[in-house]
C-alpha positions as semicolon CSV with decimal commas, in nm:
position;residue;x (nm);y (nm);z (nm)
1;X;2,086;-0,336;0,824
2;X;2,404;-0,124;0,778
3;X;2,645;-0,413;0,719
4;X;2,794;-0,466;0,343
5;X;2,741;-0,775;0,152
6;X;2,937;-0,922;-0,130
7;X;2,750;-0,900;-0,490
8;X;2,560;-1,178;-0,594
9;X;2,543;-1,307;-0,229
10;X;2,156;-1,205;-0,157
11;X;1,906;-1,421;-0,308
12;X;1,615;-1,227;-0,150
13;X;1,644;-0,881;-0,314
14;X;1,508;-0,809;-0,654
15;X;1,829;-0,546;-0,715
16;X;2,142;-0,592;-0,518
17;X;2,185;-0,213;-0,597
18;X;1,963;-0,146;-0,324
19;X;2,204;-0,285;-0,066
20;X;2,528;-0,151;0,076
21;X;2,800;-0,348;-0,144
22;X;3,152;-0,440;-0,024
23;X;3,315;-0,178;-0,253
24;X;3,111;0,123;-0,116
25;X;3,336;0,356;0,072
26;X;3,071;0,666;0,111
27;X;2,695;0,759;0,043
28;X;2,855;0,928;-0,270
29;X;2,984;0,586;-0,390
30;X;2,653;0,419;-0,303
31;X;2,452;0,709;-0,521
32;X;2,703;0,688;-0,806
33;X;2,646;0,324;-0,856
34;X;2,276;0,352;-0,826
35;X;2,256;0,641;-1,056
36;X;2,430;0,446;-1,316
37;X;2,218;0,127;-1,296
38;X;1,921;0,353;-1,323
39;X;2,063;0,504;-1,653
40;X;2,147;0,144;-1,779
41;X;1,783;0,042;-1,706
42;X;1,622;0,331;-1,890
43;X;1,843;0,288;-2,189
44;X;1,661;-0,045;-2,223
45;X;1,326;0,121;-2,223
46;X;1,141;0,198;-2,556
47;X;1,055;0,557;-2,586
48;X;1,321;0,685;-2,361
49;X;1,457;1,026;-2,402
50;X;1,834;1,089;-2,482
51;X;2,043;0,994;-2,158
52;X;2,380;1,154;-2,247
53;X;2,322;1,477;-2,088
54;X;2,289;1,257;-1,745
55;X;2,564;1,026;-1,825
56;X;2,805;1,324;-1,885
57;X;2,679;1,495;-1,563
58;X;2,751;1,169;-1,354
59;X;3,095;1,113;-1,507
60;X;3,174;1,481;-1,430
61;X;3,072;1,439;-1,068
62;X;3,262;1,110;-1,039
63;X;3,571;1,274;-1,174
64;X;3,530;1,584;-0,917
65;X;3,463;1,300;-0,665
66;X;3,800;1,153;-0,709
67;X;3,996;1,468;-0,659
68;X;3,771;1,556;-0,355
69;X;3,839;1,229;-0,203
70;X;4,205;1,300;-0,191
71;X;4,184;1,636;-0,063
72;X;3,941;1,512;0,228
73;X;3,708;1,830;0,210
74;X;3,380;1,689;0,369
75;X;3,176;1,995;0,259
76;X;3,267;1,959;-0,125
77;X;3,174;1,557;-0,101
78;X;2,823;1,684;0,054
79;X;2,784;1,936;-0,205
80;X;2,882;1,667;-0,493
81;X;2,637;1,423;-0,331
82;X;2,336;1,691;-0,354
83;X;2,418;1,768;-0,727
84;X;2,420;1,404;-0,799
85;X;2,083;1,337;-0,599
86;X;1,931;1,618;-0,838
87;X;2,068;1,465;-1,148
88;X;1,916;1,121;-1,032
89;X;1,588;1,281;-0,968
90;X;1,582;1,414;-1,328
91;X;1,675;1,096;-1,490
92;X;1,426;0,915;-1,297
93;X;1,151;1,158;-1,405
94;X;1,244;1,096;-1,756
95;X;1,114;0,746;-1,729
96;X;0,879;0,693;-2,028
97;X;0,623;0,512;-1,815
98;X;0,551;0,864;-1,618
99;X;0,334;0,983;-1,917
100;X;0,120;1,194;-1,666
101;X;0,166;1,480;-1,483
102;X;-0,043;1,478;-1,197
103;X;-0,063;1,234;-0,874
104;X;-0,347;1,173;-0,636
105;X;-0,261;1,127;-0,260
106;X;-0,391;1,130;0,073
107;X;-0,309;1,334;0,377
108;X;-0,299;1,074;0,657
109;X;-0,281;1,126;1,061
110;X;-0,131;0,792;1,200
111;X;-0,404;0,661;1,438
112;X;-0,388;0,608;1,826
113;X;-0,489;0,279;2,009
114;X;-0,273;-0,038;2,016
115;X;-0,002;-0,062;1,741
116;X;-0,177;-0,337;1,543
117;X;-0,304;-0,367;1,185
118;X;-0,674;-0,416;1,277
119;X;-0,652;-0,117;1,539
120;X;-0,495;0,089;1,266
121;X;-0,864;0,097;1,077
122;X;-1,087;0,113;1,369
123;X;-1,273;0,445;1,378
124;X;-1,246;0,520;1,721
125;X;-0,846;0,528;1,696
126;X;-0,858;0,796;1,430
127;X;-0,692;1,123;1,452
128;X;-0,827;1,438;1,291
129;X;-0,626;1,591;1,009
130;X;-0,519;1,515;0,640
131;X;-0,725;1,521;0,333
132;X;-0,737;1,446;-0,031
133;X;-0,491;1,603;-0,258
134;X;-0,359;1,613;-0,613
135;X;0,025;1,696;-0,662
136;X;-0,005;1,897;-1,033
137;X;0,298;1,891;-1,261
138;X;0,495;1,695;-1,033
139;X;0,758;1,650;-1,274
140;X;0,850;2,008;-1,348
141;X;0,648;2,272;-1,148
142;X;0,474;2,083;-0,871
143;X;0,183;2,246;-0,701
144;X;-0,045;2,102;-0,427
145;X;-0,428;2,111;-0,495
146;X;-0,650;2,027;-0,202
147;X;-0,954;1,868;-0,372
148;X;-1,189;1,934;-0,079
149;X;-1,104;2,294;0,028
150;X;-1,423;2,429;-0,097
151;X;-1,649;2,132;-0,081
152;X;-1,944;2,034;0,118
153;X;-2,133;1,739;0,135
154;X;-2,444;1,729;-0,098
155;X;-2,657;1,479;0,088
156;X;-2,705;1,255;0,403
157;X;-2,663;1,321;0,752
158;X;-2,341;1,564;0,672
159;X;-2,529;1,761;0,416
160;X;-2,423;2,103;0,397
161;X;-2,094;2,063;0,618
162;X;-1,717;2,040;0,518
163;X;-1,532;1,738;0,572
164;X;-1,244;1,961;0,725
165;X;-1,095;1,854;1,065
166;X;-1,191;1,501;1,021
167;X;-0,984;1,170;0,943
168;X;-0,927;1,027;0,591
169;X;-0,837;0,689;0,445
170;X;-0,716;0,556;0,113
171;X;-0,847;0,755;-0,194
172;X;-0,937;0,555;-0,535
173;X;-0,963;0,701;-0,872
174;X;-1,247;0,604;-1,094
175;X;-1,138;0,445;-1,460
176;X;-1,225;0,761;-1,624
177;X;-1,026;0,976;-1,390
178;X;-1,333;1,175;-1,298
179;X;-1,436;1,069;-0,947
180;X;-1,227;1,000;-0,629
181;X;-1,386;0,734;-0,371
182;X;-1,265;0,764;-0,008
183;X;-1,328;0,728;0,344
184;X;-1,402;0,994;0,615
185;X;-1,441;0,995;0,984
186;X;-1,549;1,300;1,143
187;X;-1,348;1,160;1,477
188;X;-1,606;1,256;1,711
189;X;-1,848;0,997;1,542
190;X;-1,576;0,730;1,569
191;X;-1,673;0,568;1,211
192;X;-1,588;0,581;0,882
193;X;-1,804;0,631;0,596
194;X;-1,748;0,612;0,199
195;X;-1,790;0,913;0,022
196;X;-1,707;1,023;-0,346
197;X;-1,605;1,360;-0,497
198;X;-1,527;1,484;-0,848
199;X;-1,175;1,576;-0,923
200;X;-1,257;1,936;-0,916
201;X;-1,418;1,912;-0,560
202;X;-1,766;1,918;-0,689
203;X;-2,065;1,685;-0,607
204;X;-1,925;1,546;-0,303
205;X;-2,143;1,275;-0,222
206;X;-2,174;1,030;0,098
207;X;-2,251;0,676;-0,021
208;X;-2,254;0,494;0,315
209;X;-2,330;0,592;0,702
210;X;-2,244;0,301;0,930
211;X;-2,383;0,465;1,252
212;X;-2,640;0,233;1,389
213;X;-2,883;0,345;1,704
214;X;-3,007;0,050;1,864
215;X;-3,246;0,213;2,118
216;X;-3,446;-0,092;2,228
217;X;-3,132;-0,287;2,306
218;X;-2,991;-0,010;2,504
219;X;-2,678;-0,008;2,271
220;X;-2,622;0,382;2,183
221;X;-2,443;0,492;1,883
222;X;-2,317;0,170;1,780
223;X;-2,095;0,189;1,439
224;X;-1,993;-0,045;1,111
225;X;-1,704;0,106;0,960
226;X;-1,686;0,140;0,587
227;X;-1,366;0,205;0,425
228;X;-1,093;0,145;0,138
229;X;-1,343;0,176;-0,169
230;X;-1,225;0,088;-0,505
231;X;-1,390;0,124;-0,836
232;X;-1,459;-0,211;-1,008
233;X;-1,457;-0,285;-1,390
234;X;-1,822;-0,369;-1,361
235;X;-1,919;-0,008;-1,235
236;X;-1,956;-0,116;-0,877
237;X;-1,734;-0,029;-0,570
238;X;-1,594;-0,263;-0,348
239;X;-1,520;-0,182;0,006
240;X;-1,402;-0,320;0,340
241;X;-1,683;-0,313;0,592
242;X;-1,784;-0,447;0,940
243;X;-2,129;-0,502;0,829
244;X;-2,112;-0,868;0,794
245;X;-2,053;-0,905;1,148
246;X;-1,829;-1,119;1,379
247;X;-1,528;-1,016;1,616
248;X;-1,148;-1,112;1,578
249;X;-1,038;-1,396;1,761
250;X;-0,779;-1,259;1,992
251;X;-0,921;-0,920;2,101
252;X;-1,097;-1,016;2,444
253;X;-0,941;-0,721;2,607
254;X;-1,041;-0,480;2,317
255;X;-1,328;-0,644;2,095
256;X;-1,260;-0,557;1,744
257;X;-1,489;-0,592;1,434
258;X;-1,385;-0,821;1,172
259;X;-1,392;-0,616;0,825
260;X;-1,404;-0,792;0,506
261;X;-1,477;-0,733;0,127
262;X;-1,820;-0,590;0,049
263;X;-1,963;-0,430;-0,266
264;X;-2,218;-0,177;-0,383
265;X;-2,340;0,021;-0,659
266;X;-2,171;0,365;-0,731
267;X;-2,466;0,542;-0,557
268;X;-2,421;0,340;-0,238
269;X;-2,696;0,090;-0,288
270;X;-2,712;-0,264;-0,283
271;X;-2,458;-0,312;-0,023
272;X;-2,354;-0,668;0,006
273;X;-2,103;-0,885;0,178
274;X;-1,882;-1,084;-0,089
275;X;-1,641;-1,235;0,152
276;X;-1,734;-1,455;0,465
277;X;-1,401;-1,482;0,564
278;X;-1,364;-1,542;0,941
279;X;-1,097;-1,288;1,008
280;X;-0,979;-0,943;0,869
281;X;-0,908;-0,832;0,518
282;X;-0,718;-0,531;0,403
283;X;-0,635;-0,297;0,110
284;X;-0,816;-0,417;-0,181
285;X;-0,738;-0,292;-0,547
286;X;-0,795;-0,417;-0,888
287;X;-0,514;-0,629;-1,079
288;X;-0,454;-0,648;-1,463
289;X;-0,710;-0,950;-1,515
290;X;-0,990;-0,721;-1,321
291;X;-0,996;-0,958;-1,005
292;X;-0,963;-0,797;-0,671
293;X;-0,610;-0,840;-0,494
294;X;-0,619;-0,783;-0,144
295;X;-0,435;-0,913;0,210
296;X;-0,621;-1,171;0,397
297;X;-0,546;-1,276;0,772
298;X;-0,580;-1,622;0,699
299;X;-0,582;-1,727;1,062
300;X;-0,774;-2,052;1,015
301;X;-0,553;-2,364;1,126
302;X;-0,254;-2,175;1,060
303;X;0,018;-1,993;1,242
304;X;-0,136;-1,674;1,400
305;X;0,134;-1,412;1,305
306;X;0,264;-1,489;0,970
307;X;-0,048;-1,556;0,745
308;X;-0,126;-1,185;0,592
309;X;-0,051;-1,235;0,254
310;X;-0,187;-1,200;-0,131
311;X;-0,524;-1,318;-0,189
312;X;-0,725;-1,259;-0,520
313;X;-1,096;-1,303;-0,615
314;X;-1,333;-1,212;-0,869
315;X;-1,534;-0,899;-0,884
316;X;-1,824;-1,062;-0,697
317;X;-1,607;-1,242;-0,458
318;X;-1,617;-1,581;-0,614
319;X;-1,311;-1,828;-0,636
320;X;-1,106;-1,647;-0,359
321;X;-0,733;-1,811;-0,399
322;X;-0,380;-1,740;-0,246
323;X;-0,101;-1,748;-0,484
324;X;0,137;-1,833;-0,167
325;X;0,184;-1,812;0,197
326;X;-0,062;-2,039;0,319
327;X;0,177;-2,345;0,399
328;X;0,537;-2,242;0,456
329;X;0,799;-2,477;0,530
330;X;0,871;-2,670;0,719
331;X;0,602;-2,906;0,623
332;X;0,749;-3,127;0,892
333;X;0,921;-3,029;1,212
334;X;1,066;-3,357;1,205
335;X;1,269;-3,262;0,904
336;X;1,530;-3,029;1,020
337;X;1,725;-3,022;0,706
338;X;1,477;-2,757;0,582
339;X;1,496;-2,400;0,678
340;X;1,193;-2,262;0,856
341;X;1,011;-2,078;0,575
342;X;0,778;-1,909;0,822
343;X;1,062;-1,659;0,921
344;X;1,202;-1,613;0,609
345;X;0,912;-1,427;0,440
346;X;0,731;-1,123;0,532
347;X;0,466;-1,173;0,809
348;X;0,233;-0,945;0,607
349;X;0,213;-0,808;0,255
350;X;0,002;-0,511;0,253
351;X;-0,116;-0,241;-0,006
352;X;-0,108;-0,491;-0,298
353;X;-0,090;-0,333;-0,635
354;X;-0,053;-0,470;-0,974
355;X;0,234;-0,391;-1,184
356;X;0,108;-0,279;-1,535
357;X;0,161;-0,531;-1,828
358;X;0,304;-0,803;-1,596
359;X;0,227;-1,094;-1,343
360;X;0,380;-0,901;-1,076
361;X;0,258;-0,699;-0,770
362;X;0,420;-0,452;-0,554
363;X;0,328;-0,454;-0,190
364;X;0,462;-0,328;0,140
365;X;0,600;-0,581;0,392
366;X;0,573;-0,555;0,758
367;X;0,541;-0,752;1,054
368;X;0,257;-0,895;1,299
369;X;0,110;-0,653;1,559
370;X;0,230;-0,355;1,362
371;X;0,067;-0,108;1,105
372;X;0,038;-0,170;0,737
373;X;0,351;0,024;0,658
374;X;0,691;-0,138;0,553
375;X;0,958;-0,188;0,293
376;X;0,863;-0,269;-0,059
377;X;0,863;-0,582;-0,208
378;X;0,782;-0,757;-0,567
379;X;0,559;-1,060;-0,560
380;X;0,575;-1,271;-0,890
381;X;0,317;-1,509;-0,896
382;X;0,448;-1,679;-1,191
383;X;0,701;-1,839;-1,037
384;X;0,642;-2,176;-0,846
385;X;0,573;-2,115;-0,470
386;X;0,856;-2,299;-0,254
387;X;0,709;-2,230;0,082
388;X;0,969;-1,956;0,134
389;X;1,081;-1,670;-0,048
390;X;1,057;-1,769;-0,427
391;X;0,783;-1,528;-0,531
392;X;0,898;-1,240;-0,320
393;X;1,190;-1,011;-0,334
394;X;1,283;-0,698;-0,169
395;X;1,295;-0,366;-0,345
396;X;1,380;-0,129;-0,053
397;X;1,530;-0,312;0,205
398;X;1,731;-0,279;0,534
399;X;1,836;-0,650;0,501
400;X;2,196;-0,692;0,376
């Protein structure tokens, strides 16, 4: 991952500025190159502010770097690097697309259990901690607001209780920016449930409760996890749930439920499955066309480890399609002239989100038998799929 490459020699990255190039001699060289590339890109954007102050600062640092390089003063080089990073941050935050001041985010404690992308979302592996937060004024004077600091649940089994000390998953902001949907697990209950709350912390409402008691069958306190809620354009909420039933194929030693797409009204009623896929689905979001975009483990009659890629469907679950990834090369093992495309692409593409005003998506790329974290990739579905990497390019990558 730290080897240098020749410019123009890696077709798998979106922008080679993310790599270490043969002309780089130090971290300061790398940052000077990348900051200049950032300024060049910003200069092309409509509505961008005057960049001359940043350009002058970069040129001044570059001039000082030449003098310091001859003296060999490591402390001065480090100080110049820190100055340059501050300039880079200010320039990046001047991007006219950042026309907002607040960011919604989640505090998350990595779960226990097997290190696998299914076990990651199983309720009994959750660890306590985290929460739902808003980063206010992130460009100028940042401060963190704990949305649930003063909140207690308005209804349901947890009425009157705080959610402090539980585990949280993936918040989603409503289209009018007034409500947040998220999943919460009390940890001792070993099950995720869906809640909504106003952005000011009021009206904390439980929408689903996945605990089921089958006393007559002597199965006590079973659970059906509900998580990853997203607001749909039609006013409903889509989510992932185990309620459809079914188990993961390869989990004989640790039986794991299959979680797939479901849908409900925004008060938690009319909860129905909208996918009957055999194995698991992950991380839904809404794309620029109003479709649901998500990751599906397309296990059926394909390689077990490489088929966790982008899928789309309508908000009611109709017409599920995969833009790429289903049939990677080689199409025939007898034809040794073609590279094995299965090992060129990421095993999985997680947390997929549409890039505004485009046919592109951003995702995290990772392996099989891991968690849904990884390097950022860009997916462009307007490009013909070659069974390998034509639609996928690395953004942040350790690959050189």
